[in-house]
Short mmCIF file of C-alpha atoms in Angstrom, two decimals:
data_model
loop_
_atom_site.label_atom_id
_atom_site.label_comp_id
_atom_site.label_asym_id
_atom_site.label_seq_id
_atom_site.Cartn_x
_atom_site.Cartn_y
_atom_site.Cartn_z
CA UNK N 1 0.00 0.00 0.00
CA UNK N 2 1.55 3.50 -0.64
CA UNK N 3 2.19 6.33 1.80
CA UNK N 4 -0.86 8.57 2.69
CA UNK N 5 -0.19 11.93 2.17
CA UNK N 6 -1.59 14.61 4.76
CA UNK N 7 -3.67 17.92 3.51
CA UNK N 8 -1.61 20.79 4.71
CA UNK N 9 -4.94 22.37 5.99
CA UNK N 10 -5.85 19.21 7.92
CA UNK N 11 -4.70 19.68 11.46
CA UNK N 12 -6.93 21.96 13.65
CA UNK N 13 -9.79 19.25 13.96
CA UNK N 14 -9.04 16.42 16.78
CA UNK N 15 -11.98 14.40 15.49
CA UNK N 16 -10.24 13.60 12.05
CA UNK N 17 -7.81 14.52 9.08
CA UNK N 18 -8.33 14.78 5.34
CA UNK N 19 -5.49 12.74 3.21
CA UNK N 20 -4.84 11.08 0.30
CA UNK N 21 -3.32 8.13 -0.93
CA UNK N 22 -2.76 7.43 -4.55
CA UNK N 23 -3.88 10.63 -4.98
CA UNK N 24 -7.33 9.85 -4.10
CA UNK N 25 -9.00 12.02 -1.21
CA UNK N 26 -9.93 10.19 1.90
CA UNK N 27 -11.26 11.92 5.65
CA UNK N 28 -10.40 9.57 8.68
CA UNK N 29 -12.78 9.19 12.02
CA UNK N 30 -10.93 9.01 15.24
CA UNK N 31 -11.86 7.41 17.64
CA UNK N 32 -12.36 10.67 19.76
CA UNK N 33 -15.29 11.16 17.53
CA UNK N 34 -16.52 7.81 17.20
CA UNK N 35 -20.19 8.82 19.22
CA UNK N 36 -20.96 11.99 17.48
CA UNK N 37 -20.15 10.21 13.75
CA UNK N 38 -22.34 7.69 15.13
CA UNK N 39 -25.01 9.66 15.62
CA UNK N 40 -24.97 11.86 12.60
CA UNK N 41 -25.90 8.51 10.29
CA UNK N 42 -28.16 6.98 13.09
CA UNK N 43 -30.10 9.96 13.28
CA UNK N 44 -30.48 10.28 9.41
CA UNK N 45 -28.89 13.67 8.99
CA UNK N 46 -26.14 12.60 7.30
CA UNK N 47 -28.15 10.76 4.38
CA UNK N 48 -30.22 13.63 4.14
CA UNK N 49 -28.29 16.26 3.80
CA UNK N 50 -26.27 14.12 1.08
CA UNK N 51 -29.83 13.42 -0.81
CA UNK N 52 -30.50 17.14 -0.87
CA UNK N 53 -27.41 18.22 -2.20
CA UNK N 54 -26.54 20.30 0.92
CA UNK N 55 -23.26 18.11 2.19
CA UNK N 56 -20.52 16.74 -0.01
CA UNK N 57 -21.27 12.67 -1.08
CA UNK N 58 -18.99 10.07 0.21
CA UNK N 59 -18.39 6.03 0.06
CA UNK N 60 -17.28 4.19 3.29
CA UNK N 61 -13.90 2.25 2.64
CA UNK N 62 -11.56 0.01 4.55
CA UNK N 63 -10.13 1.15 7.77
CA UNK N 64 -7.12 -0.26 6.62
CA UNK N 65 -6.85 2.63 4.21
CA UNK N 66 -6.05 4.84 7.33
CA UNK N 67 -3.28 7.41 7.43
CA UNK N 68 -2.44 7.27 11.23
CA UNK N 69 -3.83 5.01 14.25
CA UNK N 70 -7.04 5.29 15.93
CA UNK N 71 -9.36 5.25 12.89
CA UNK N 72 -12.54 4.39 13.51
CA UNK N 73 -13.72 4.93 9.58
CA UNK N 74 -12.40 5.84 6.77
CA UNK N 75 -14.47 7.89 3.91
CA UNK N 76 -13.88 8.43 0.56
CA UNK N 77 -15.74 12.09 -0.33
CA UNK N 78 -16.29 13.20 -4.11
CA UNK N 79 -13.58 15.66 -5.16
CA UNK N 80 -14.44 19.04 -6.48
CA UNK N 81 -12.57 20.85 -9.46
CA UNK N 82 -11.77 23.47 -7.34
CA UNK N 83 -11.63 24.85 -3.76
CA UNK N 84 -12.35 28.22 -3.90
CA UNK N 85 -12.09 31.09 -0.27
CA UNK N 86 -14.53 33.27 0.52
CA UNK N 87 -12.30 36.24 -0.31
CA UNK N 88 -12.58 34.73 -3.68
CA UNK N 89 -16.75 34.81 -3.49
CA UNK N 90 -19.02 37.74 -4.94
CA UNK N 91 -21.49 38.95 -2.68
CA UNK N 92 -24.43 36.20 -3.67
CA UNK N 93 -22.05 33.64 -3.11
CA UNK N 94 -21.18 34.26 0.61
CA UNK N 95 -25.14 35.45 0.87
CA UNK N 96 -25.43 31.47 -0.50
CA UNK N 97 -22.97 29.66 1.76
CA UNK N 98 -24.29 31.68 4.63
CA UNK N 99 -27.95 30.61 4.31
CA UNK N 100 -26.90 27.09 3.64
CA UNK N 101 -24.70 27.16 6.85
CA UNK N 102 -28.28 28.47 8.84
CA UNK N 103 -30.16 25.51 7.44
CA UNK N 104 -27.76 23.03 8.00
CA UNK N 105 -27.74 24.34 11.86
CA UNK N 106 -31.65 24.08 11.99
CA UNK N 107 -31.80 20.43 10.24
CA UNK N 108 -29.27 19.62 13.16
CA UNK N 109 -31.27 20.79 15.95
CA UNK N 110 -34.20 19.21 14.40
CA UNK N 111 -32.01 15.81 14.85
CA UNK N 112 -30.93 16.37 17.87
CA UNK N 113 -27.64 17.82 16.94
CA UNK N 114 -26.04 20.87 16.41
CA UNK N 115 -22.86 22.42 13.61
CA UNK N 116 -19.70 22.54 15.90
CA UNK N 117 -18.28 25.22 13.71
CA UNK N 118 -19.45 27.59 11.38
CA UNK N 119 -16.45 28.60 9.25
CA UNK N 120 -17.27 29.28 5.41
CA UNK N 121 -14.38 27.34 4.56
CA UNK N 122 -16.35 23.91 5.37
CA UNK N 123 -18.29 25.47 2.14
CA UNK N 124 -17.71 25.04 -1.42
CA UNK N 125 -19.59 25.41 -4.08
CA UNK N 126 -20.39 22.28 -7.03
CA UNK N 127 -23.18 22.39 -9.90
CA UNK N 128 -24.21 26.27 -8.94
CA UNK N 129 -24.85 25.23 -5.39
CA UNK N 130 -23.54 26.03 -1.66
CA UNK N 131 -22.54 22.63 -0.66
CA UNK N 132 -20.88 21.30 3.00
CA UNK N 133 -17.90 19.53 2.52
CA UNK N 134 -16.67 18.64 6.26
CA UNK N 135 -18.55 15.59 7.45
CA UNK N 136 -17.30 15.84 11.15
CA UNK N 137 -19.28 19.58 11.42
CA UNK N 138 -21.63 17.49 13.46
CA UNK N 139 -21.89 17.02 17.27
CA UNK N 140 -24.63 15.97 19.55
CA UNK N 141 -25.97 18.98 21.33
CA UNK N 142 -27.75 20.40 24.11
CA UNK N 143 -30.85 22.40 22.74
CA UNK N 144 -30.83 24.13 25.63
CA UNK N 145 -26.91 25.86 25.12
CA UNK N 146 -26.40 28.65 23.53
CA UNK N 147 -24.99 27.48 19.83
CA UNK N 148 -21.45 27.42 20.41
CA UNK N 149 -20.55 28.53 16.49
CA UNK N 150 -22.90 31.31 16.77
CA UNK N 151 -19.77 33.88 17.19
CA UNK N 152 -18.04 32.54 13.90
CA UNK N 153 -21.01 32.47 12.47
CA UNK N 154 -20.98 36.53 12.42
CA UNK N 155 -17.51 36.60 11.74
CA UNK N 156 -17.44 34.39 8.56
CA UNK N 157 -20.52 35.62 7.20
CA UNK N 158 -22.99 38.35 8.72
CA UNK N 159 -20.10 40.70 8.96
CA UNK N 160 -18.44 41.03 5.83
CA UNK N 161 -21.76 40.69 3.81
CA UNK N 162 -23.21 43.69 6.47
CA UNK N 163 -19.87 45.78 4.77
CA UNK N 164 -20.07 44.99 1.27
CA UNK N 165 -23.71 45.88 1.05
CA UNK N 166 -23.22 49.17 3.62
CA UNK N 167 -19.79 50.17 2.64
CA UNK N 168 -17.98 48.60 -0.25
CA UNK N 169 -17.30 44.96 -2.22
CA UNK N 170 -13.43 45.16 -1.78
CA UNK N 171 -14.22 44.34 1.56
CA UNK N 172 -14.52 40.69 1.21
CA UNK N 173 -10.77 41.10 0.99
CA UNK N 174 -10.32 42.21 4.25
CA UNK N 175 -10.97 37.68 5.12
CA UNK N 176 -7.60 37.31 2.90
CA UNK N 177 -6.46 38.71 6.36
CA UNK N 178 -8.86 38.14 8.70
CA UNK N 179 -8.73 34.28 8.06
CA UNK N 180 -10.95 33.24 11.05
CA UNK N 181 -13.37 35.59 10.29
CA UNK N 182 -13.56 39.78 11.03
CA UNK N 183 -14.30 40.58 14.39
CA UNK N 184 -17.56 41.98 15.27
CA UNK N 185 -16.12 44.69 16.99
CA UNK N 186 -14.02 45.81 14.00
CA UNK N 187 -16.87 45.48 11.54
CA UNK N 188 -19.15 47.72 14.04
CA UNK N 189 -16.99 49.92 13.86
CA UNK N 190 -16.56 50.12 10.26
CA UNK N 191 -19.96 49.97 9.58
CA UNK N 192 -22.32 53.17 9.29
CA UNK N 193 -24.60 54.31 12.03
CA UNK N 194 -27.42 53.72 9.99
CA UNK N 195 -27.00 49.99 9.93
CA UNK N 196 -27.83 50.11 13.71
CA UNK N 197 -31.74 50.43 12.31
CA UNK N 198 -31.64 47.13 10.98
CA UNK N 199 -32.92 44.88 14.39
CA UNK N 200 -30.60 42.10 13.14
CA UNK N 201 -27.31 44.05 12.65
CA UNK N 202 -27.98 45.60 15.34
CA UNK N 203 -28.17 42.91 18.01
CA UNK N 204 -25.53 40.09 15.96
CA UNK N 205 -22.90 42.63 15.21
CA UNK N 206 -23.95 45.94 17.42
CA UNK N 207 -24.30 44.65 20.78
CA UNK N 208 -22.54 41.39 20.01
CA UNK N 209 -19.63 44.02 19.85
CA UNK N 210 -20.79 45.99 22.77
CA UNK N 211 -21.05 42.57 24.85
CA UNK N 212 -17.38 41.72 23.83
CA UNK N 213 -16.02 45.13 25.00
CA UNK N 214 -17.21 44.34 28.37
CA UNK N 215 -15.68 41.23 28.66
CA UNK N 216 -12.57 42.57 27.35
CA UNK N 217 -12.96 45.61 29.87
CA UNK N 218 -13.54 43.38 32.74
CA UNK N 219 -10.74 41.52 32.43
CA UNK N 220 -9.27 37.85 32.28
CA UNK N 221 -9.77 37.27 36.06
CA UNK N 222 -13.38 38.77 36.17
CA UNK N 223 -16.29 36.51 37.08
CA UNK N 224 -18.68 36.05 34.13
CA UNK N 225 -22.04 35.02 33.76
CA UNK N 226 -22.76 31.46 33.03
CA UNK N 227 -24.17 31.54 29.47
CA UNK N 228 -28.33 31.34 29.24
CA UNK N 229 -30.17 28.45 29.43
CA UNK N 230 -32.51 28.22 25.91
CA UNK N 231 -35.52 26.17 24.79
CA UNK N 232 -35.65 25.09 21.24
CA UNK N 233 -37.94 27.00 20.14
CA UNK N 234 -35.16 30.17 21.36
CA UNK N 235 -32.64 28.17 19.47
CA UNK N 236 -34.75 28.31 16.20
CA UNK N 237 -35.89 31.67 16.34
CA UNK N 238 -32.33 33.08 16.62
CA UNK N 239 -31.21 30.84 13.53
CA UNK N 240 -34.59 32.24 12.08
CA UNK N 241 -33.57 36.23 12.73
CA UNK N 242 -30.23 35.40 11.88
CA UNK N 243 -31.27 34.69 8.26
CA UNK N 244 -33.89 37.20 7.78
CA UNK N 245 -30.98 39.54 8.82
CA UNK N 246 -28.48 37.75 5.60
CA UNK N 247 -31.18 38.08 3.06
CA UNK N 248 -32.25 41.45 3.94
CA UNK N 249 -29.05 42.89 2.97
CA UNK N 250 -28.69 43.85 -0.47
CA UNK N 251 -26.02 44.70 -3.01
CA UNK N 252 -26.42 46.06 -6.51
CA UNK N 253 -23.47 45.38 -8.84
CA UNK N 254 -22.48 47.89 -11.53
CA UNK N 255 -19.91 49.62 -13.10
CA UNK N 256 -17.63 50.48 -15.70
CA UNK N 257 -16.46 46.78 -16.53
CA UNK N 258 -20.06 45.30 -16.19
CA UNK N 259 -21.17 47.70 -18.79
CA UNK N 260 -17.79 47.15 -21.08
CA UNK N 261 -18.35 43.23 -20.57
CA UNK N 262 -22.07 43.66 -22.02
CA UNK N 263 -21.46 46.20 -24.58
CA UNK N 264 -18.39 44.36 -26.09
CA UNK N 265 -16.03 46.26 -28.19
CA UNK N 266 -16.12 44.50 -31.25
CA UNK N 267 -18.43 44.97 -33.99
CA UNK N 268 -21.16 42.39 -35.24
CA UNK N 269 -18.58 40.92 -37.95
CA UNK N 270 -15.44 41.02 -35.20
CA UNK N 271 -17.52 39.25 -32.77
CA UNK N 272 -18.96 36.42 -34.61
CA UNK N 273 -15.48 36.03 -35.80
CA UNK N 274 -13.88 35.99 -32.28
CA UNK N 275 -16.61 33.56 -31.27
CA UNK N 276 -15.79 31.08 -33.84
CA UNK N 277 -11.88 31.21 -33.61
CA UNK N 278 -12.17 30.63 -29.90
CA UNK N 279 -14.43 28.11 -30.34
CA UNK N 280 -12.10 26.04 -32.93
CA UNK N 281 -9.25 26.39 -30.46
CA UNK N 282 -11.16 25.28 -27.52
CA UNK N 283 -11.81 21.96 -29.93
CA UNK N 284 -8.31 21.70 -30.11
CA UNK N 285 -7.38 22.35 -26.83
CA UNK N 286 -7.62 18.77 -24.67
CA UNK N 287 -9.18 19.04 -20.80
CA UNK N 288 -11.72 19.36 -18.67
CA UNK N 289 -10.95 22.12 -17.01
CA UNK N 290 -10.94 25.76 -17.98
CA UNK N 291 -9.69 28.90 -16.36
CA UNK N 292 -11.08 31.84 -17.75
CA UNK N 293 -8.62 34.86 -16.84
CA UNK N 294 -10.15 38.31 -17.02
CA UNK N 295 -13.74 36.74 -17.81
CA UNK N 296 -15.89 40.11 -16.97
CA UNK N 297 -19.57 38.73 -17.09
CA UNK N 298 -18.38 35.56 -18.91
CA UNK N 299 -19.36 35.30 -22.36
CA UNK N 300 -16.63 32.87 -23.14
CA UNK N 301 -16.78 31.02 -20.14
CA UNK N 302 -20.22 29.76 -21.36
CA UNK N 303 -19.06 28.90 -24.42
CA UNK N 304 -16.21 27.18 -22.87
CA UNK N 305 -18.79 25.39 -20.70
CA UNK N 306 -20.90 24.41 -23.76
CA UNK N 307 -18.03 21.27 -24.83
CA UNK N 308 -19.15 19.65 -21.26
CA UNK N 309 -16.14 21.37 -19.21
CA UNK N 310 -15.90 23.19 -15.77
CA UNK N 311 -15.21 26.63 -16.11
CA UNK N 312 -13.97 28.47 -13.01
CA UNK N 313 -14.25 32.24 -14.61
CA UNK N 314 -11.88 34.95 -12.71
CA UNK N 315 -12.08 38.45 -13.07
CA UNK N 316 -10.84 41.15 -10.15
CA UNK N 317 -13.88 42.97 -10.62
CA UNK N 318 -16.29 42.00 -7.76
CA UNK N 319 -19.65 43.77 -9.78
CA UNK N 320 -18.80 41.83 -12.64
CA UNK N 321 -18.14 38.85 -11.09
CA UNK N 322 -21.68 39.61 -8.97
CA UNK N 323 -23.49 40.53 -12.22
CA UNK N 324 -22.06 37.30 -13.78
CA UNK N 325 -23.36 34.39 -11.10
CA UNK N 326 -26.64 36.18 -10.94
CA UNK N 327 -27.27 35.82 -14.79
CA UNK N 328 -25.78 32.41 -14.86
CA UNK N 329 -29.07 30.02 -15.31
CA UNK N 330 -29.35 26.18 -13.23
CA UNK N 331 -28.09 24.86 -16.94
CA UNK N 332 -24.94 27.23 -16.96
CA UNK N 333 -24.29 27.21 -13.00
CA UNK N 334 -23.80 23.84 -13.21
CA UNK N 335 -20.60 24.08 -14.89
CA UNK N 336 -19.35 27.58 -14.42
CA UNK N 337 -17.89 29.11 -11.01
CA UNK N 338 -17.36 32.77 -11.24
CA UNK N 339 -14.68 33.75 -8.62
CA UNK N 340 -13.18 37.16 -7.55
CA UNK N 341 -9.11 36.94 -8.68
CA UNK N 342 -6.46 39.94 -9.60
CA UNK N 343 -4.11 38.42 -11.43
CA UNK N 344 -1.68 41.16 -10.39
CA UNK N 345 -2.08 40.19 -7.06
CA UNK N 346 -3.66 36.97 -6.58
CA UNK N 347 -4.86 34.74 -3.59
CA UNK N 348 -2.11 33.85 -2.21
CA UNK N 349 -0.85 30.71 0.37
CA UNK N 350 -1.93 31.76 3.47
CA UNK N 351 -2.47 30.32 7.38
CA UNK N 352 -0.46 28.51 9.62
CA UNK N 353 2.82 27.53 7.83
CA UNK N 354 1.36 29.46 4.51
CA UNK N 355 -0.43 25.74 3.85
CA UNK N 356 -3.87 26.22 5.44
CA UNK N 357 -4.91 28.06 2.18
CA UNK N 358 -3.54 27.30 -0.99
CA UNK N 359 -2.41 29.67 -3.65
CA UNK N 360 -3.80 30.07 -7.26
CA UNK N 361 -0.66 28.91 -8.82
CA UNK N 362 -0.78 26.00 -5.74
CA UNK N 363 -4.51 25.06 -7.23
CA UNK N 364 -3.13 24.61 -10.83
CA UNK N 365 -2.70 24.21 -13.12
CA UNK N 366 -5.65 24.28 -15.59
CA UNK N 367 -6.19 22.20 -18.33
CA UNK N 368 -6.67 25.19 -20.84
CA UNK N 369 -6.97 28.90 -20.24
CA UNK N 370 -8.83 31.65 -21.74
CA UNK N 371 -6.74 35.03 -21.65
CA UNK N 372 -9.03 37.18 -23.68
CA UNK N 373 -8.41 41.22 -24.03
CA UNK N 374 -6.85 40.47 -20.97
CA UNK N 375 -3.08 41.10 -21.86
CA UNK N 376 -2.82 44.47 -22.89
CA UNK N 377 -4.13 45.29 -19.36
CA UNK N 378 -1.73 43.07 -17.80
CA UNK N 379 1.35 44.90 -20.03
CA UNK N 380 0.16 47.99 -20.59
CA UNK N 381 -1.97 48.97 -16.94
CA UNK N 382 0.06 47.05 -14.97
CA UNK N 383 3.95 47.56 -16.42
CA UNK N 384 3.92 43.47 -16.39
CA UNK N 385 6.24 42.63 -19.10
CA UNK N 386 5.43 40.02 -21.64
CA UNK N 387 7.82 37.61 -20.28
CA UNK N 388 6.40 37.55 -17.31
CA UNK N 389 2.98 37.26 -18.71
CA UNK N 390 4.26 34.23 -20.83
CA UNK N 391 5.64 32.84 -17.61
CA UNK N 392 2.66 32.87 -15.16
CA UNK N 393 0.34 31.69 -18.07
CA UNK N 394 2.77 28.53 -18.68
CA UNK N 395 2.47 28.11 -14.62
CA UNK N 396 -1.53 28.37 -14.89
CA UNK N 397 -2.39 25.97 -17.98
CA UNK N 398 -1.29 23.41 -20.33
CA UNK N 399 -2.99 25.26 -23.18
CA UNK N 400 -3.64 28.81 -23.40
CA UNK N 401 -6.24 30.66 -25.61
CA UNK N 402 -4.81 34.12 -25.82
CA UNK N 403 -5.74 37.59 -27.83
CA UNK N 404 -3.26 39.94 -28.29
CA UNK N 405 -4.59 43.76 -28.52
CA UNK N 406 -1.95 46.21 -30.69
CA UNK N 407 -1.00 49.54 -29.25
CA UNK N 408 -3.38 50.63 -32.23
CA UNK N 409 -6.11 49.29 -31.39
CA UNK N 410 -8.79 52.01 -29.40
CA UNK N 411 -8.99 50.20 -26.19
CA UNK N 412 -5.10 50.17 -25.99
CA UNK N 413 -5.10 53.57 -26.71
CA UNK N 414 -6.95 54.36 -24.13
CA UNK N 415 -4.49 52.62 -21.66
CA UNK N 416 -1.86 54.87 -23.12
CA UNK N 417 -3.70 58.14 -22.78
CA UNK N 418 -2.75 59.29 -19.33
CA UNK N 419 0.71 57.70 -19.51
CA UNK N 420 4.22 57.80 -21.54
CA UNK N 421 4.64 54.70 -23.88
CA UNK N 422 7.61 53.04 -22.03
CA UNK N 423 6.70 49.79 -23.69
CA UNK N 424 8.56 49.30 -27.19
CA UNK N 425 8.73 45.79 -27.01
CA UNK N 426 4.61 45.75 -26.75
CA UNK N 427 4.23 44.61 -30.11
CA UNK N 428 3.23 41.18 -31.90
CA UNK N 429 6.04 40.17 -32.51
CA UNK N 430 7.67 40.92 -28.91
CA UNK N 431 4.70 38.99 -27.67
CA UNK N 432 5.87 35.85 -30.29
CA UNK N 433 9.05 36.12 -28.28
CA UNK N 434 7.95 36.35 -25.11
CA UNK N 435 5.43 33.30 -25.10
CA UNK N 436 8.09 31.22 -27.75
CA UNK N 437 10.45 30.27 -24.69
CA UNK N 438 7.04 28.82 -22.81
CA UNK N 439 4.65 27.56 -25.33
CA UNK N 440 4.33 26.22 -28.91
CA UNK N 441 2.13 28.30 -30.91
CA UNK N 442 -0.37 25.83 -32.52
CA UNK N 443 -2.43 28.90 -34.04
CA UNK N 444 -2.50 31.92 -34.63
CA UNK N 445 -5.57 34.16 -36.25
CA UNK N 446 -6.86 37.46 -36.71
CA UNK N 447 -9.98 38.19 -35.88
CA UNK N 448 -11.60 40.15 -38.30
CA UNK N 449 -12.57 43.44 -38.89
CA UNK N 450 -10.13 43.91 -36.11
CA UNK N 451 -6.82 44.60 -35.27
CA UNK N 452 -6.69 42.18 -32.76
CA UNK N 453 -5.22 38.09 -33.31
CA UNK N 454 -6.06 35.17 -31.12
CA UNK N 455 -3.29 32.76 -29.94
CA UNK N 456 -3.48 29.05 -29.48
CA UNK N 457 -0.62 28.26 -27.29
CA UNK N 458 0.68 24.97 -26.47
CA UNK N 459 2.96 24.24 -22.98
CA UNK N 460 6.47 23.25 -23.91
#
């Protein structure tokens, strides 16, 4: 049998650790958890949840597939194409995973359990849907304690969706540092006083805030309160205000780039012929999986999607991305992820040891990647030079669909307006240079009525 490998990320739960061997992923029970697991598939919650695509599927294997000792199962859970981070979600998304985390907590108590933990990394998202992926979020509980996750709860979710809908969408960002979650006290005090007329933000982020201060006022050696006892019926109506309070906040994306991304800037004839070029290369391009760079409300990501891949469509702008998993239908959600990603600064490997979260690169690479109208920006707005464009493209795919815009082209020239052209080797043929150390170039065509040629590149 060959060595199991541990997940980097795997280490803060005593109940279990995720692994894999042969490459295949596998999450052990310890023993420590053995009456809790238990439990969670006598009481029926775990083959319900899995039935209504609201936890992660798994098949039961040998024990003797165990990484370390004290295994008390051993499951085998589907893989995803991706694991995405809530800095990486638009605003529905986290609006998503935070309702599902609610319902899951309010199935629990219904089965006599309750969710240990309500971190929005246990969520992912597969086929256009929120979806739990730890199996061991499950404990036997008390209905009459408070719910022990209820703190994270606000952290990973009420909190920064309460600040991108009152204040602004780059704050999902601020969980690229605020890994656990952004204190309540810290969001209260970002957030405007207005927000205190909203009953819910008021009480779960407000006086949850005001309640912390105390503590923190009174010291490590004060006495505290014991926490209150609740009924169930408490325990539901708090999960119950708690999501009236997520899906009354509201966000409206728009913008500059939504508006570009609709409008295109090609005319009838330049688009049909884009359309079809891309589409031949994406025939010719082998994989399942596609990374759309730059994908703005993701016209190409769809028809990416249509040849029966997954599509994980970046784009740094948080209303596009917004605009884009709103219009997406079931069909289309299915097999597109939108996702929040500046390529000039992307997620990078973060946590304990910089291994609890991986990077982009760390998640690649791709099978094939669309970089459309993308690399002028990269060059031009960013002083990125084409080297190093060729280089992190060859680190992100195997095959790379790429359209090179001409300093005479209008939407070049408008990069150029407000600066000096410091850039002499932005031309074709410096970009044939640049991406001939890193790829083969299978194809190249213009797109017509345009000044603008598409790129099917090759990994050497």
């Amino acid at each position: 049998m060959s060595e199991a490998s541990l997940e980097p990320a795997s280490f803060r739960d005593p109940s279990g650790l995720v692994f894999r061997r042969d490459g295949v992923l596998h999450r052990q029970i310890q023993a420590s958890a053995q009456s809790d697991w238990a439990a969670f598939n006598r009481s029926g919650l775990a083959a319900t949840l899995i039935a209504d695509r609201l936890m992660v599927d798994h098949e039961d294997v040998d024990t003797a597939l165990a990484a370390r000792p004290g295994a008390i199962a051993v499951i085998r859970p589907r893989e995803l194409p991706l694991i995405s981070y809530p800095y990486e979600w638009s605003f529905g998304q986290l609006r998503e995973a935070a309702l599902l985390t609610l319902e899951l907590q309010r199935r629990a108590l219904e089965a006599g359990m309750r969710l240990k933990d309500a971190s929005a990394y246990n969520v992912q998202f597969d086929a256009g849907r929120p979806l739990l992926i730890d199996s061991l979020s499950f404990e036997v509980g008390d209905p009459s304690e408070p719910w022990t996750a209820y703190r994270q709860f606000c952290e990973h979710f009420l909190a920064p969706l309460a600040l991108i809908a009152y204040r602004d969408p780059r704050c999902a960002l601020m969980l690229r540092d605020f890994i656990d979650g952004i204190p309540v006290d810290y969001a209260a005090a970002l957030l405007p006083w207005r927000s205190r007329l909203r009953p819910g933000l008021l009480a779960h982020l407000h006086l949850h805030a005001a309640a912390q201060r105390r503590a923190q006022a009174a010291g490590p050696t004060a006495t505290h309160a014991r926490p209150r006892r609740m009924t169930l019926t408490g325990q539901q109506a708090i999960l119950d205000n708690l999501r009236r309070s997520v899906e009354g906040l509201r966000w409206n994306p728009g913008g500059h780039w939504v508006q570009y991304g609709i409008e295109t800037s090609y005319s009838a004839t330049g688009a049909a012929s884009k359309r079809a070029i891309v589409e031949r290369m994406l025939e010719r391009a082998s994989g399942p999986v596609v990374w759309d760079l730059g994908a703005n409300v993701g016209t190409y990501s769809t028809i990416a999607a249509g040849d029966g891949r997954h599509v994980i469509a970046f784009d740094q702008d948080a209303s596009s991305v917004e605009h884009h998993w709103r219009t997406l239908d079931a069909t289309a959600r299915a097999s597109v992820l939108p996702l929040v990603m500046d390529l000039t600064n992307p997620s990078p490997a973060l946590g304990w040891a910089l291994e609890e979260r991986r990077s982009l690169i760390q998640r690649g690479p791709a099978d094939v990647l669309l970089a459309l109208a993308l690399v002028h920006h990269l060059a031009i707005g960013n002083n990125v030079p084409l080297e190093r464009v060729a280089d992190l493209l060859a680190r992100l795919g195997r095959w790379a669909i790429v359209e090179f815009v001409p300093k005479d082209d209008p939407m070049t020239q408008h990069l150029l307006a407000a600066r000096r052209d410091v850039f002499p080797d932005y031309t074709i043929d410096g970009f044939r240079a640049a991406v001939g150390s890193r790829f083969r170039v299978v194809e190249e065509a213009p797109i017509q009525d345009s000044l603008r040629t598409l790129f099917l590149l090759e990994r050497a």
